[in-house]
Tab-separated table of C-alpha atoms in Angstrom:
chain	number	residue	atom	x	y	z
A	1	UNK	CA	142.736	-6.030	111.894
A	2	UNK	CA	138.884	-5.089	111.046
A	3	UNK	CA	139.663	-1.483	112.406
A	4	UNK	CA	142.676	-1.106	110.165
A	5	UNK	CA	140.315	-2.423	107.109
A	6	UNK	CA	137.530	-0.239	107.917
A	7	UNK	CA	139.841	3.038	108.166
A	8	UNK	CA	141.581	1.877	104.444
A	9	UNK	CA	138.254	1.528	102.855
A	10	UNK	CA	136.860	5.120	104.193
A	11	UNK	CA	140.014	6.763	103.061
A	12	UNK	CA	139.461	5.122	99.851
A	13	UNK	CA	135.996	6.315	99.757
A	14	UNK	CA	136.932	9.615	100.573
A	15	UNK	CA	139.259	9.884	97.695
A	16	UNK	CA	136.921	8.573	95.404
A	17	UNK	CA	134.565	11.093	96.301
A	18	UNK	CA	136.664	14.003	96.115
A	19	UNK	CA	137.834	12.476	92.360
A	20	UNK	CA	133.989	12.759	91.584
A	21	UNK	CA	133.495	16.099	92.718
A	22	UNK	CA	136.510	17.716	90.852
A	23	UNK	CA	136.257	15.652	87.497
A	24	UNK	CA	139.023	13.701	88.181
A	25	UNK	CA	141.017	12.271	85.063
A	26	UNK	CA	137.723	11.857	83.093
A	27	UNK	CA	137.195	15.987	82.624
A	28	UNK	CA	137.546	19.096	83.829
A	29	UNK	CA	134.803	21.091	86.099
A	30	UNK	CA	133.071	24.345	84.916
A	31	UNK	CA	130.916	26.136	87.459
A	32	UNK	CA	128.018	27.975	85.979
A	33	UNK	CA	125.525	30.348	86.926
A	34	UNK	CA	122.238	28.367	88.023
A	35	UNK	CA	119.618	31.048	87.047
A	36	UNK	CA	117.463	30.660	83.896
A	37	UNK	CA	118.978	32.473	81.020
A	38	UNK	CA	122.478	33.347	82.556
A	39	UNK	CA	123.177	29.313	82.640
A	40	UNK	CA	122.091	29.261	78.860
A	41	UNK	CA	124.201	32.179	78.376
A	42	UNK	CA	127.266	30.109	79.738
A	43	UNK	CA	126.590	26.724	78.176
A	44	UNK	CA	126.237	29.049	74.720
A	45	UNK	CA	129.571	30.422	75.175
A	46	UNK	CA	131.179	26.766	75.508
A	47	UNK	CA	129.263	25.918	72.683
A	48	UNK	CA	130.887	28.720	70.588
A	49	UNK	CA	134.247	27.760	71.728
A	50	UNK	CA	133.626	24.425	70.414
A	51	UNK	CA	133.515	22.378	73.741
A	52	UNK	CA	129.992	21.006	74.106
A	53	UNK	CA	127.111	21.103	71.798
A	54	UNK	CA	123.594	22.162	72.863
A	55	UNK	CA	119.895	20.892	71.552
A	56	UNK	CA	119.012	23.880	69.500
A	57	UNK	CA	115.523	24.021	70.772
A	58	UNK	CA	116.340	24.939	74.157
A	59	UNK	CA	117.445	28.576	73.116
A	60	UNK	CA	118.074	30.910	75.995
A	61	UNK	CA	116.503	28.692	78.844
A	62	UNK	CA	119.017	26.130	78.325
A	63	UNK	CA	120.493	23.932	81.240
A	64	UNK	CA	123.206	21.292	81.388
A	65	UNK	CA	120.314	19.018	80.637
A	66	UNK	CA	120.039	20.190	76.972
A	67	UNK	CA	123.772	19.414	76.407
A	68	UNK	CA	123.663	16.760	73.356
A	69	UNK	CA	127.449	16.286	72.979
A	70	UNK	CA	130.266	16.769	75.782
A	71	UNK	CA	133.126	14.912	74.217
A	72	UNK	CA	135.520	16.222	76.825
A	73	UNK	CA	133.307	14.892	79.638
A	74	UNK	CA	133.377	18.245	81.171
A	75	UNK	CA	131.618	18.196	84.846
A	76	UNK	CA	129.354	21.268	85.582
A	77	UNK	CA	128.528	22.897	88.887
A	78	UNK	CA	125.594	24.805	88.937
A	79	UNK	CA	126.305	27.827	91.099
A	80	UNK	CA	124.524	30.808	92.735
A	81	UNK	CA	125.878	33.713	90.060
A	82	UNK	CA	127.008	35.775	92.867
A	83	UNK	CA	128.913	33.198	94.547
A	84	UNK	CA	131.149	32.191	91.274
A	85	UNK	CA	134.324	34.282	91.991
A	86	UNK	CA	134.349	32.965	95.524
A	87	UNK	CA	134.386	29.022	94.357
A	88	UNK	CA	136.614	29.511	91.452
A	89	UNK	CA	139.556	28.112	93.293
A	90	UNK	CA	137.684	24.906	93.868
A	91	UNK	CA	137.034	24.170	90.498
A	92	UNK	CA	138.929	24.071	86.990
A	93	UNK	CA	137.063	26.995	85.274
A	94	UNK	CA	133.895	28.953	85.803
A	95	UNK	CA	132.090	31.165	83.887
A	96	UNK	CA	131.420	34.800	85.625
A	97	UNK	CA	129.253	37.634	84.865
A	98	UNK	CA	131.166	40.824	84.234
A	99	UNK	CA	129.432	42.701	87.171
A	100	UNK	CA	130.244	39.891	90.085
A	101	UNK	CA	133.666	39.581	88.555
A	102	UNK	CA	134.156	43.390	88.940
A	103	UNK	CA	132.767	43.379	92.435
A	104	UNK	CA	135.309	40.836	93.150
A	105	UNK	CA	138.190	43.099	92.408
A	106	UNK	CA	138.774	40.841	88.970
A	107	UNK	CA	139.658	42.286	85.494
A	108	UNK	CA	137.488	40.580	83.226
A	109	UNK	CA	139.327	41.834	79.910
A	110	UNK	CA	142.602	41.029	81.298
A	111	UNK	CA	142.221	37.716	83.570
A	112	UNK	CA	139.164	36.029	81.357
A	113	UNK	CA	140.547	33.203	79.026
A	114	UNK	CA	137.581	33.849	76.771
A	115	UNK	CA	134.609	36.210	76.806
A	116	UNK	CA	131.222	36.218	75.247
A	117	UNK	CA	130.670	38.923	72.418
A	118	UNK	CA	128.578	42.118	73.429
A	119	UNK	CA	125.248	40.689	72.289
A	120	UNK	CA	122.682	43.332	72.779
A	121	UNK	CA	120.025	40.618	73.287
A	122	UNK	CA	121.673	40.596	77.060
A	123	UNK	CA	121.736	44.262	77.256
A	124	UNK	CA	121.126	45.342	80.745
A	125	UNK	CA	117.733	47.549	81.217
A	126	UNK	CA	116.423	50.015	83.191
A	127	UNK	CA	113.176	48.376	83.991
A	128	UNK	CA	110.131	50.028	85.386
A	129	UNK	CA	106.512	48.854	86.409
A	130	UNK	CA	104.335	48.675	83.383
A	131	UNK	CA	102.356	51.936	82.787
A	132	UNK	CA	105.112	54.119	84.493
A	133	UNK	CA	107.435	54.004	81.391
A	134	UNK	CA	105.862	57.197	79.927
A	135	UNK	CA	105.877	59.246	83.183
A	136	UNK	CA	108.238	62.498	83.301
A	137	UNK	CA	110.102	61.009	86.078
A	138	UNK	CA	111.306	57.790	84.158
A	139	UNK	CA	111.649	59.624	80.804
A	140	UNK	CA	114.077	62.015	82.934
A	141	UNK	CA	116.037	59.025	84.202
A	142	UNK	CA	116.200	57.340	81.028
A	143	UNK	CA	117.446	60.468	79.469
A	144	UNK	CA	120.386	60.730	82.037
A	145	UNK	CA	121.382	57.156	81.591
A	146	UNK	CA	121.370	57.344	77.961
A	147	UNK	CA	123.811	60.624	77.964
A	148	UNK	CA	127.062	60.937	76.427
A	149	UNK	CA	128.368	61.502	80.024
A	150	UNK	CA	127.540	57.790	81.150
A	151	UNK	CA	128.510	56.273	77.792
A	152	UNK	CA	131.938	57.816	78.245
A	153	UNK	CA	132.100	56.700	81.969
A	154	UNK	CA	131.212	53.300	80.940
A	155	UNK	CA	134.102	53.216	78.180
A	156	UNK	CA	136.587	54.917	80.518
A	157	UNK	CA	135.839	53.054	83.681
A	158	UNK	CA	135.383	49.288	82.434
A	159	UNK	CA	137.674	49.089	79.606
A	160	UNK	CA	135.439	46.419	77.482
A	161	UNK	CA	134.234	44.689	80.820
A	162	UNK	CA	131.009	46.749	80.283
A	163	UNK	CA	129.931	47.945	76.949
A	164	UNK	CA	127.631	50.902	76.570
A	165	UNK	CA	124.553	50.080	73.772
A	166	UNK	CA	122.920	53.417	73.704
A	167	UNK	CA	123.362	54.289	69.500
A	168	UNK	CA	123.199	57.950	69.940
A	169	UNK	CA	123.966	59.203	73.584
A	170	UNK	CA	122.398	62.657	74.104
A	171	UNK	CA	122.864	65.818	76.542
A	172	UNK	CA	121.417	63.578	79.535
A	173	UNK	CA	118.144	65.879	78.933
A	174	UNK	CA	115.012	65.102	77.132
A	175	UNK	CA	112.992	68.160	75.845
A	176	UNK	CA	109.556	66.724	76.539
A	177	UNK	CA	110.131	66.675	80.139
A	178	UNK	CA	108.834	69.277	82.523
A	179	UNK	CA	111.741	69.229	84.807
A	180	UNK	CA	110.438	72.665	86.806
A	181	UNK	CA	107.500	70.378	87.690
A	182	UNK	CA	110.086	67.830	88.990
A	183	UNK	CA	112.540	69.930	90.843
A	184	UNK	CA	112.682	68.534	94.348
A	185	UNK	CA	111.245	65.241	92.865
A	186	UNK	CA	112.794	61.959	94.166
A	187	UNK	CA	113.217	59.056	92.038
A	188	UNK	CA	114.281	55.629	93.462
A	189	UNK	CA	116.242	52.937	92.037
A	190	UNK	CA	117.102	49.254	93.102
A	191	UNK	CA	120.314	48.363	91.289
A	192	UNK	CA	123.088	45.787	92.267
A	193	UNK	CA	126.572	47.565	93.593
A	194	UNK	CA	128.807	47.061	90.572
A	195	UNK	CA	128.758	48.514	87.806
A	196	UNK	CA	124.867	49.594	87.985
A	197	UNK	CA	124.921	52.024	91.218
A	198	UNK	CA	128.230	53.087	90.246
A	199	UNK	CA	126.746	54.403	86.745
A	200	UNK	CA	123.916	55.576	88.641
A	201	UNK	CA	126.066	57.873	90.092
A	202	UNK	CA	126.828	59.624	86.943
A	203	UNK	CA	122.950	59.922	86.100
A	204	UNK	CA	122.486	61.131	89.706
A	205	UNK	CA	125.080	64.042	89.141
A	206	UNK	CA	123.149	64.921	85.959
A	207	UNK	CA	119.480	64.952	87.207
A	208	UNK	CA	120.715	67.142	90.321
A	209	UNK	CA	121.232	69.703	88.069
A	210	UNK	CA	117.507	69.753	87.521
A	211	UNK	CA	116.907	69.580	91.171
A	212	UNK	CA	115.834	66.032	91.187
A	213	UNK	CA	117.295	63.480	93.746
A	214	UNK	CA	118.295	60.043	92.360
A	215	UNK	CA	118.072	57.501	95.230
A	216	UNK	CA	120.023	54.428	94.625
A	217	UNK	CA	119.017	51.134	96.695
A	218	UNK	CA	121.808	48.392	96.334
A	219	UNK	CA	120.453	44.831	96.291
A	220	UNK	CA	122.693	41.779	96.178
A	221	UNK	CA	119.694	39.512	94.600
A	222	UNK	CA	117.786	39.113	91.495
A	223	UNK	CA	114.409	38.620	93.404
A	224	UNK	CA	113.921	41.656	95.380
A	225	UNK	CA	114.605	44.397	92.954
A	226	UNK	CA	112.025	43.326	90.647
A	227	UNK	CA	109.435	42.502	93.540
A	228	UNK	CA	109.997	46.427	95.165
A	229	UNK	CA	109.529	47.643	91.532
A	230	UNK	CA	106.209	45.666	91.026
A	231	UNK	CA	104.872	46.560	94.288
A	232	UNK	CA	105.371	50.213	93.412
A	233	UNK	CA	107.940	50.953	96.405
A	234	UNK	CA	110.655	51.872	94.103
A	235	UNK	CA	110.498	53.351	90.814
A	236	UNK	CA	112.870	51.329	88.776
A	237	UNK	CA	115.840	48.908	88.865
A	238	UNK	CA	118.686	48.664	87.014
A	239	UNK	CA	120.415	45.076	86.982
A	240	UNK	CA	119.275	42.664	84.826
A	241	UNK	CA	118.699	41.813	80.687
A	242	UNK	CA	115.387	41.519	79.309
A	243	UNK	CA	115.359	37.740	78.715
A	244	UNK	CA	115.943	37.343	82.447
A	245	UNK	CA	112.914	39.882	83.115
A	246	UNK	CA	110.615	38.255	80.568
A	247	UNK	CA	111.385	34.740	82.618
A	248	UNK	CA	110.591	36.309	85.566
A	249	UNK	CA	107.550	38.019	84.547
A	250	UNK	CA	106.275	34.678	83.334
A	251	UNK	CA	107.445	32.728	86.637
A	252	UNK	CA	105.855	35.536	89.390
A	253	UNK	CA	103.230	36.923	87.589
A	254	UNK	CA	104.740	40.297	87.957
A	255	UNK	CA	104.215	43.480	85.160
A	256	UNK	CA	107.574	44.957	84.603
A	257	UNK	CA	108.884	46.221	81.358
A	258	UNK	CA	112.100	47.760	80.014
A	259	UNK	CA	112.325	51.457	79.640
A	260	UNK	CA	115.678	51.457	78.139
A	261	UNK	CA	118.619	49.185	77.550
A	262	UNK	CA	121.951	50.703	78.735
A	263	UNK	CA	124.931	48.543	78.711
A	264	UNK	CA	125.844	45.105	78.333
A	265	UNK	CA	128.282	42.914	80.507
A	266	UNK	CA	129.964	39.995	78.606
A	267	UNK	CA	130.391	37.035	80.472
A	268	UNK	CA	133.881	35.511	80.886
A	269	UNK	CA	135.471	32.233	81.199
A	270	UNK	CA	137.884	32.077	83.964
A	271	UNK	CA	140.562	29.882	84.988
A	272	UNK	CA	140.481	28.472	88.780
A	273	UNK	CA	142.961	25.345	89.102
A	274	UNK	CA	143.550	25.768	85.331
A	275	UNK	CA	145.692	28.583	84.277
A	276	UNK	CA	144.912	28.399	80.780
A	277	UNK	CA	142.496	26.463	78.201
A	278	UNK	CA	144.900	23.676	77.496
A	279	UNK	CA	142.866	21.085	79.688
A	280	UNK	CA	139.923	21.995	77.734
A	281	UNK	CA	142.051	21.496	74.415
A	282	UNK	CA	142.514	17.825	74.356
């Protein structure tokens, strides 16, 4: 009898634990990025949708601890941004960066249930070691990325999931650069696979016209691309927005600056266990 009771109690505890993790009947579970600024972006999206209220003093570093009102009893899972597409099926909803959604073969504009506005504050930048931003190598790279050819590629390839923020795209070349002196030069850039490395491949074609080789080194994390630029091992990186970089410099003592803002990747709210927003409209 004691063994039977033990089994019953264990089963009840297991069910209770599962209910607590999933949010149970008290509220839905939403997974959000756990890195600084991207978590704030996700929470600001939910606030704009009217689901939560944040402490206004938290700003772009807000976390779930800064939620002051949560009338729906939403429970939050703070997850590494790159893993959010993988755990989507295990939660009710997840807020995912477009670059990770694209890499997971998702279609942000079509599949997201709500999407962040194309806020220029979160534009993805070309970042370089402080003091190198005016060198011919970097100016040539910026000109290629700010070209009409790149802007057209972004528009046609990502259909709103990635949006160019270059106001006046150019030819891809800068009149102040001595391209003859750069002939045979290699420029190295650290980048995440999608969409950054894909966009850089268009810039690579432009630079090749002047005999400049663009080496694209792919990374899947947010730390090493900044460290290799700060050390001088790689000339530039292309994967982050300025608020993230500012916080990274502050936390790590690095001296990396923005050379240009190229595009923005609106975050999207995606359904996992839920097919629509009805679970949040109570």
